[in-house]
Tab-separated table of C-alpha atoms in Angstrom:
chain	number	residue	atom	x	y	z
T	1087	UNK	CA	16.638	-6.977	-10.023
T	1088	UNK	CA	13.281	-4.669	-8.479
T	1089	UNK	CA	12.019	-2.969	-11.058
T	1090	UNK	CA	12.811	0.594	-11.409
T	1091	UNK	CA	9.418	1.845	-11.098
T	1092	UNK	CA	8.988	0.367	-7.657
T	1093	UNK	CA	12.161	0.450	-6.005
T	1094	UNK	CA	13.056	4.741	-6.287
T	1095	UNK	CA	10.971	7.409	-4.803
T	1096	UNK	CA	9.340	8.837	-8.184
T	1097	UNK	CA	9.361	12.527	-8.890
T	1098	UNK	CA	5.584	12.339	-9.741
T	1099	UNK	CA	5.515	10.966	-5.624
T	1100	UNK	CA	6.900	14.416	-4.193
T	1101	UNK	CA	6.435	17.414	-3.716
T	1102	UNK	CA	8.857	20.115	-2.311
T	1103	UNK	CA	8.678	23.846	-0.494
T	1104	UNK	CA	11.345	25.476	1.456
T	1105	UNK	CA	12.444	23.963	4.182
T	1106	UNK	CA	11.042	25.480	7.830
T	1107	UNK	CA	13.197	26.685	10.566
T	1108	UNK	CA	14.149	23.331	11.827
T	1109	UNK	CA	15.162	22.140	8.960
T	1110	UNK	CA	12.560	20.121	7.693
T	1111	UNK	CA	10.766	20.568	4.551
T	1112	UNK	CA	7.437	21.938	5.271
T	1113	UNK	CA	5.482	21.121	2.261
T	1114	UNK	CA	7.272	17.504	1.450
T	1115	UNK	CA	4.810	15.090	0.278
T	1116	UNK	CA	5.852	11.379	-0.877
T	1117	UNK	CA	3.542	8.470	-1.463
T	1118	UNK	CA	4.169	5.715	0.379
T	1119	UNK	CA	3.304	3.940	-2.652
T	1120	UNK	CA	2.691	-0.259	-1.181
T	1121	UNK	CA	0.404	1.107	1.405
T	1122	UNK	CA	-1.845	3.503	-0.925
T	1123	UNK	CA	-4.143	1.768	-3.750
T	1124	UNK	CA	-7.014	2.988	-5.487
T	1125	UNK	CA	-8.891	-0.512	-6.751
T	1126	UNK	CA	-11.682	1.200	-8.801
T	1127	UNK	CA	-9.698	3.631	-11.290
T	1128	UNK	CA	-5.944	2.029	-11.130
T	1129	UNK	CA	-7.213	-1.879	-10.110
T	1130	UNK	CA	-4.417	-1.703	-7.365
T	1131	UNK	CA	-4.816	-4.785	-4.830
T	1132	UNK	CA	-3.960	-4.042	-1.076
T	1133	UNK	CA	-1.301	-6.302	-0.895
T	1134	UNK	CA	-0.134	-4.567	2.106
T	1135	UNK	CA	-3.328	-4.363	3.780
T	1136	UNK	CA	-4.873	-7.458	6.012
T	1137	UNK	CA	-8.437	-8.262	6.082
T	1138	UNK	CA	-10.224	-9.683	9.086
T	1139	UNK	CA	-13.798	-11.359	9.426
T	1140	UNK	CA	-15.703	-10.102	6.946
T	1141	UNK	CA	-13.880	-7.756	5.523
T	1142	UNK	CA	-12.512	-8.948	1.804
T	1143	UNK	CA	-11.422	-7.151	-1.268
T	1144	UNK	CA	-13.937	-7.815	-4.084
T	1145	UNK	CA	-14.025	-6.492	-7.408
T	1146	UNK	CA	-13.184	-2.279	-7.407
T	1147	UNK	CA	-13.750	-2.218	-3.634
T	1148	UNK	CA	-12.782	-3.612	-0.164
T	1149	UNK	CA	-15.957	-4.579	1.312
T	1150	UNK	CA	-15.527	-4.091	5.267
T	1151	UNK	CA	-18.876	-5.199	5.967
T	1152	UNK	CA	-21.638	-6.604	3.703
T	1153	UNK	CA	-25.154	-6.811	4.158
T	1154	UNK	CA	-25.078	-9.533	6.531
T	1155	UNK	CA	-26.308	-9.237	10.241
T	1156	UNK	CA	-24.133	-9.373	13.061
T	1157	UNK	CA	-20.905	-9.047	11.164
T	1158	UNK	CA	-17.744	-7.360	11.780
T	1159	UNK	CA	-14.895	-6.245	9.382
T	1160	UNK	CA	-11.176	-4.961	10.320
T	1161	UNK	CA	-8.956	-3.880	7.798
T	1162	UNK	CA	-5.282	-2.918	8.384
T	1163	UNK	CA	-1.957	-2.197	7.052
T	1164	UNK	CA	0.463	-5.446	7.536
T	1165	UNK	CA	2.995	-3.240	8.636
T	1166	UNK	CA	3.602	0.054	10.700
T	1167	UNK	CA	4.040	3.388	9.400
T	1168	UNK	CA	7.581	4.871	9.613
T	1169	UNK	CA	7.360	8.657	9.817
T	1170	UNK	CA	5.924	10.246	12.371
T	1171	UNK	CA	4.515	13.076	9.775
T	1172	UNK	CA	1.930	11.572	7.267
T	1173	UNK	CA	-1.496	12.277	5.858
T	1174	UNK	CA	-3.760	9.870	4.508
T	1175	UNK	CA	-6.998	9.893	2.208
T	1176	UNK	CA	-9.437	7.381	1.919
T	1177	UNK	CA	-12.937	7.329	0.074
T	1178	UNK	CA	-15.293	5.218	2.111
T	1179	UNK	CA	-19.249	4.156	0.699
T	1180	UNK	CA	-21.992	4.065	3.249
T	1181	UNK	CA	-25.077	2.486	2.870
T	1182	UNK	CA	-27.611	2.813	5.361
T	1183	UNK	CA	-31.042	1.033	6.327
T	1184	UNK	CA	-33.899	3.024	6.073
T	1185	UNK	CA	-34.352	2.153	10.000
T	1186	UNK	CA	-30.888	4.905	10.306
T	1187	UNK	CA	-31.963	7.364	7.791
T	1188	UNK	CA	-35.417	7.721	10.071
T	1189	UNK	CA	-32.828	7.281	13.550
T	1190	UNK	CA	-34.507	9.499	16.457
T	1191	UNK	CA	-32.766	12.295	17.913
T	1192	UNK	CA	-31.331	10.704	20.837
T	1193	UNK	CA	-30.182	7.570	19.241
T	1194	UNK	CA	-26.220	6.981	18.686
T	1195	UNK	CA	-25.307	4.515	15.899
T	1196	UNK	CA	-21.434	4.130	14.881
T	1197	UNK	CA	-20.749	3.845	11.555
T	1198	UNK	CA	-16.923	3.247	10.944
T	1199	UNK	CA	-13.457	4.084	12.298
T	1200	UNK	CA	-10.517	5.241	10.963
T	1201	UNK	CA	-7.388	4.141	13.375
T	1202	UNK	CA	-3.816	5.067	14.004
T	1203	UNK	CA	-2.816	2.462	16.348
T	1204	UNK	CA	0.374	2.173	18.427
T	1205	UNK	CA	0.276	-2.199	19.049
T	1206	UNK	CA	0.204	-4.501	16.742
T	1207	UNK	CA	-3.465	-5.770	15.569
T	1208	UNK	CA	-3.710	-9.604	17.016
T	1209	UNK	CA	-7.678	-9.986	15.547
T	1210	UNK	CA	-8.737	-13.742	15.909
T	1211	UNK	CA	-10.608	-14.706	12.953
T	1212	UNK	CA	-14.781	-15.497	13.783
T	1213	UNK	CA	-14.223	-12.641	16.840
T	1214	UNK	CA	-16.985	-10.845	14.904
T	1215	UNK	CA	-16.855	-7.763	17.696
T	1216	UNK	CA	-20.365	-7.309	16.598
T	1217	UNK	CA	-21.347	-6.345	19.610
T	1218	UNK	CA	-19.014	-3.393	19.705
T	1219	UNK	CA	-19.002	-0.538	18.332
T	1220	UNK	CA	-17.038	0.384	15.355
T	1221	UNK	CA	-15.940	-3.352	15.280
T	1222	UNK	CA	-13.679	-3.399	16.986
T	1223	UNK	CA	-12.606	-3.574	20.593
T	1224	UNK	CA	-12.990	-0.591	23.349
T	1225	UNK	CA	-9.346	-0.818	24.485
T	1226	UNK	CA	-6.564	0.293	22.974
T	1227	UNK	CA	-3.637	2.727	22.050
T	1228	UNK	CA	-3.077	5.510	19.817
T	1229	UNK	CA	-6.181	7.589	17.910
T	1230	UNK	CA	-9.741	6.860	16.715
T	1231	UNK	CA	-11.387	8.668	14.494
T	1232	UNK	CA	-14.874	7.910	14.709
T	1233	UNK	CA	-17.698	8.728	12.608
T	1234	UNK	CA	-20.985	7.997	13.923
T	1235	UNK	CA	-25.094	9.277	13.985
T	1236	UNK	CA	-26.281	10.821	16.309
T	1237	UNK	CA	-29.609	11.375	16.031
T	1238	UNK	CA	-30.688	13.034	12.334
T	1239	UNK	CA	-26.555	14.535	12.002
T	1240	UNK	CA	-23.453	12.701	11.712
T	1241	UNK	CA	-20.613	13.461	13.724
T	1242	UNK	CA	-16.629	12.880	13.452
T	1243	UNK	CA	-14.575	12.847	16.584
T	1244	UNK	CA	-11.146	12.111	17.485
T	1245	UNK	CA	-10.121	10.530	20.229
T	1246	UNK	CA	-6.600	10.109	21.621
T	1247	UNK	CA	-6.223	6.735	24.236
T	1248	UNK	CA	-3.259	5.330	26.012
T	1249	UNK	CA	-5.687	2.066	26.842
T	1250	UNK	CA	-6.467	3.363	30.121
T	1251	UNK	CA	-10.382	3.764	29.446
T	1252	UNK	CA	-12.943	1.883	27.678
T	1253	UNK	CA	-13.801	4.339	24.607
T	1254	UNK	CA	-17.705	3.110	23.726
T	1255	UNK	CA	-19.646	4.840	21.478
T	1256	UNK	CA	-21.222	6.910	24.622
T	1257	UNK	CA	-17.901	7.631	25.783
T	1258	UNK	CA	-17.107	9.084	22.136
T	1259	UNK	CA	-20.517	10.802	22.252
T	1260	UNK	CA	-20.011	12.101	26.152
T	1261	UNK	CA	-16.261	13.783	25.327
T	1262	UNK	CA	-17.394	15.391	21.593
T	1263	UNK	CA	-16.183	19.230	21.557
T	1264	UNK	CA	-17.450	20.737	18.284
T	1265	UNK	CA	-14.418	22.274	16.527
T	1266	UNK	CA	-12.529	20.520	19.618
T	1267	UNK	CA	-12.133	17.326	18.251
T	1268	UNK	CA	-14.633	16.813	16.460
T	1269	UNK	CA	-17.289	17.887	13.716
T	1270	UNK	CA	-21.258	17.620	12.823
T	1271	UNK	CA	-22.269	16.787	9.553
T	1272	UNK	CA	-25.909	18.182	8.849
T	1273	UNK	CA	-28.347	15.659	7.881
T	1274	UNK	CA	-28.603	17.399	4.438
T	1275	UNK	CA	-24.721	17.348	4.059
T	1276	UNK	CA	-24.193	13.672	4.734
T	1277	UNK	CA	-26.976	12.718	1.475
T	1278	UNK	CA	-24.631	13.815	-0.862
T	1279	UNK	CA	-21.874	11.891	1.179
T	1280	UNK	CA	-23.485	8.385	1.388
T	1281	UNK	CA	-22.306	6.843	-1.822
T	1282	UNK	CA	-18.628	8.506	-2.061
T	1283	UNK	CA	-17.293	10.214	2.100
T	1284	UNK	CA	-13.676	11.202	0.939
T	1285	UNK	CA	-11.860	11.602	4.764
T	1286	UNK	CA	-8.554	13.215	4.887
T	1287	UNK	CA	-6.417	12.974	8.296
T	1288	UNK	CA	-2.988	15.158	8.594
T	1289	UNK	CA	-0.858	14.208	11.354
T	1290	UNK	CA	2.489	16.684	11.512
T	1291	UNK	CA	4.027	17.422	14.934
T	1292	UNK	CA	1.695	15.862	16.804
T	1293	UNK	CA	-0.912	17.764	15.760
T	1294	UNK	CA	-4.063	15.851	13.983
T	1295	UNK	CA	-6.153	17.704	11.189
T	1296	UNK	CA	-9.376	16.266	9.528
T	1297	UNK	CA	-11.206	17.351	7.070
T	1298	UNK	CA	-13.935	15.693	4.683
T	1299	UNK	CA	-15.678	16.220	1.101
T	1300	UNK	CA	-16.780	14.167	-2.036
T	1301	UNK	CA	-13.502	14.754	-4.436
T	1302	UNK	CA	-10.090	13.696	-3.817
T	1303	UNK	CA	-8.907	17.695	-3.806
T	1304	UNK	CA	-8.605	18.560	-0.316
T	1305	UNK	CA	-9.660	22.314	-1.724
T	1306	UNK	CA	-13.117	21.243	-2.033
T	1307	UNK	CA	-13.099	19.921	1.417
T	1308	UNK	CA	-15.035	20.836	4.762
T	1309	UNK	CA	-12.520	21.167	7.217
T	1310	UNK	CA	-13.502	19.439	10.439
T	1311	UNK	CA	-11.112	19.883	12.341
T	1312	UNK	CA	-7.340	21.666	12.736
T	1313	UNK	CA	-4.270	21.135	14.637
T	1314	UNK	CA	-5.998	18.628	17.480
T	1315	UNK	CA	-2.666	18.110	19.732
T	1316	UNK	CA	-2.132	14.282	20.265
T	1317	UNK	CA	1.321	14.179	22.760
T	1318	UNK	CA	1.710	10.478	23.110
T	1319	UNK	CA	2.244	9.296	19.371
T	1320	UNK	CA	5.094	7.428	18.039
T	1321	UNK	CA	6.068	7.369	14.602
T	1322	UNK	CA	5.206	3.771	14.709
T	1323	UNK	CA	1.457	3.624	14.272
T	1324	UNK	CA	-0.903	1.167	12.312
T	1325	UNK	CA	-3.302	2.502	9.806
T	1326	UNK	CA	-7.009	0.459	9.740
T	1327	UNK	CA	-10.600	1.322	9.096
T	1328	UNK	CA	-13.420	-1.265	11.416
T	1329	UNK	CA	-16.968	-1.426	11.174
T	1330	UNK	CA	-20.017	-3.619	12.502
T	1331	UNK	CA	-23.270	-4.505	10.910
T	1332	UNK	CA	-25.604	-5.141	14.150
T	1333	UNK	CA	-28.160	-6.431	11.739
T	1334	UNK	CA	-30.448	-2.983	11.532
T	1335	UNK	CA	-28.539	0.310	10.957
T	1336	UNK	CA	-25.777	-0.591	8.158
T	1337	UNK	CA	-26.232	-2.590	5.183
T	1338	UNK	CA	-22.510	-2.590	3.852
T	1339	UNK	CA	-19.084	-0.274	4.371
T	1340	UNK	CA	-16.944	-0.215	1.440
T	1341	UNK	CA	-13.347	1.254	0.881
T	1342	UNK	CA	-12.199	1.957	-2.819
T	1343	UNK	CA	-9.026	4.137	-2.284
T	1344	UNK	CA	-6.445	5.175	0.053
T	1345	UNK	CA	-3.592	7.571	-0.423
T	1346	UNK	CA	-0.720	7.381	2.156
T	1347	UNK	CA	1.874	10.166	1.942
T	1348	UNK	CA	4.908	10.703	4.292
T	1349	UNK	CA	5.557	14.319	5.128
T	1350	UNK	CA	9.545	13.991	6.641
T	1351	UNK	CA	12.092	13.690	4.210
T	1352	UNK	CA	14.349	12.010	6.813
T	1353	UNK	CA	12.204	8.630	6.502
T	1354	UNK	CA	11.298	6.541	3.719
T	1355	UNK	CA	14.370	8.172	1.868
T	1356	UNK	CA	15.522	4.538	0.162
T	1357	UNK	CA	12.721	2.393	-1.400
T	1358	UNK	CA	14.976	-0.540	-1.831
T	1359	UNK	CA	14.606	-0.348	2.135
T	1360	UNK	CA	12.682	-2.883	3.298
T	1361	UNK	CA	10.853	-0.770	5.778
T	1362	UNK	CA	9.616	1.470	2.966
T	1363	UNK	CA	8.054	-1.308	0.445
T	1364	UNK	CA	7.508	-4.032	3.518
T	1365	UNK	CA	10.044	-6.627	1.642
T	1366	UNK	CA	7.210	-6.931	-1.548
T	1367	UNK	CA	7.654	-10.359	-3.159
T	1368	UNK	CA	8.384	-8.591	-6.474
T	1369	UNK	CA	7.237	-12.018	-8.198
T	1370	UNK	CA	3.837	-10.804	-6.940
T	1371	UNK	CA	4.215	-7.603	-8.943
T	1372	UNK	CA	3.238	-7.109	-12.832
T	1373	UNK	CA	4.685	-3.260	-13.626
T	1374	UNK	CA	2.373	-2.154	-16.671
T	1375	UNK	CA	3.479	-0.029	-19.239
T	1376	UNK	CA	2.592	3.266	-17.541
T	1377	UNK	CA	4.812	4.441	-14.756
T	1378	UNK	CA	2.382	5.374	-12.821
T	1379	UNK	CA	0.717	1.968	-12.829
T	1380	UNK	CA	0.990	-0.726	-10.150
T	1381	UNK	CA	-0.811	-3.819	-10.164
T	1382	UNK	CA	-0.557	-6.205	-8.050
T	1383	UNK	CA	-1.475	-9.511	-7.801
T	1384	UNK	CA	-1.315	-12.527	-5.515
T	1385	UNK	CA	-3.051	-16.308	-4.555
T	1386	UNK	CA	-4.797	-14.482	-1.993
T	1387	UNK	CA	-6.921	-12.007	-4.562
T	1388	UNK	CA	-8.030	-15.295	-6.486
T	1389	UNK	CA	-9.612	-16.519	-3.397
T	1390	UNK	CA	-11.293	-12.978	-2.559
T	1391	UNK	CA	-12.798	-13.097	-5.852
T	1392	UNK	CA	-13.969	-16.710	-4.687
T	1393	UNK	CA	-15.761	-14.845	-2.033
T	1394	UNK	CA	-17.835	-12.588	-3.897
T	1395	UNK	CA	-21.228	-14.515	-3.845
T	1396	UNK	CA	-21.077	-15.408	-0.762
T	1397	UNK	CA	-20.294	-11.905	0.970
T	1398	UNK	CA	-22.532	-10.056	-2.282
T	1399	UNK	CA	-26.342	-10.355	-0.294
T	1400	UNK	CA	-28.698	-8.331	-0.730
């Protein structure tokens, strides 16, 4: 039998407001609960999450790239999302090289991506895409969010692609609008976001909002951007964050928490449903005494923690 705390939608997991003209709840929120994890406060394992290259979860953290030259890391969820309304959170760590924090004003550096892809991810392990940007390959289809330096400020922009153009970092930099689709982050504004860059991306009727900050409370947030239409998205898109180390700008990108919350009632309304908890090996599962615990874990997060000396250079 699944365990009752993973196989119903809790109440603590949604939120309701009236519903809108056409019927759907505007202000539904429900946590897609095997797809969100927060490893440094709750210990939650991405079980639903692959890791490619050199990205591996170590510790409190997913370590995307570590301070190793010419690496590449690609994380993403194993499955597809199944609403076409969600909103996801994730807190993302930064650290940069000296050699970036003194980057001239013309210079572009990318520095990760958050995705929403519409194909499935085939990633062959040792591809290290370190010679692309973001880590990850110029062709493809759905939306990119990209944040990158240029010159002293970092930017976010969004970028919407069918796979009918090769998006490079000078493509990104070429098509930025600010307030478009897209954002600048003073110099002075991105210190304080180094160690702890909380991103939050809103996707409801095809239209994609973005806004950033240090705390989880969207509140406290800068937006970035609001309502960005996107017309060619399914309701079928993978979630993933890439980066690259090219061996002088980044010294490691690290991912501690995402949140993943549908925002259509009509979809993930039975989490016995295998396409809400991605058919979980419940053997994998330990369900602690508080409800709103989950930990998970599996053979694979032994041989992470294997990894950790290896990937842990300084």
């Amino acid at each position: 039998m699944v365990p009752t705390a993973i196989a119903q939608t809790r109440k603590e997991d949604v939120r309701r407001e009236p519903p809108s003209s056409n019927g759907v709840e505007s202000g539904y929120l429900q946590k897609i609960r095997d797809l969100s994890f927060d490893m440094q406060m709750m210990h939650e394992y991405p079980a639903e999450w692959n890791t490619f290259n050199s990205a591996v979860p170590i510790m409190s953290k997913v370590k995307v790239i570590p301070a190793l030259p010419t690496q590449s890391g690609q994380f993403f969820t194993k499955k597809p999302l199944a609403t076409p309304a969600w909103d996801v959170t994730y807190q993302v760590a930064i650290e940069q090289t000296q050699a970036l924090r003194d980057a001239k004003l013309s210079e572009l550096v990318d520095l990760f991506a958050c995705w929403y892809l519409l194909h499935e991810q085939k990633i062959r392990q040792g591809a290290h895409n370190s010679e692309k940007a973001f880590g990850f390959r110029d062709s493809w289809g759905g939306v990119g969010v990209f944040v990158y330096k240029e010159g002293e400020n970092v930017k976010i922009s969004a970028v919407e692609s069918m796979g009918n153009d090769k998006v490079t970092l000078q493509y990104i930099s070429k098509n930025f609008l600010e307030g478009v689709n897209g954002c600048t982050i003073p110099r002075k504004d991105f210190e304080s976001l180094e160690n702890r860059m909380v991103i939050h991306m809103r996707m409801d009727q095809s239209m994609l909002t973005i806004s950033y900050g240090t705390k989880m409370r969207q509140s406290s947030h800068t937006n970035c951007l609001e309502k960005l239409y996107m017309p060619n998205l399914s309701s079928s898109g993978t979630l993933g964050i890439t980066a690259r180390n090219d061996g002088r700008n980044i010294k490691g990108i690290d991912v501690s928490f995402a949140k993943i919350m549908n925002m259509d009632p009509r979809f993930y309304t039975n989490m016995d449903d295998p396409a809400s908890v991605a058919n979980a090996n419940i053997d994998n599962y330990e369900v602690t005494g508080e409800e709103n615990s989950k930990h998970i874990y599996t053979d694979e997060m032994k041989l992470d923690h294997d990894l950790i000396e290896e990937f842990e250079i300084e």
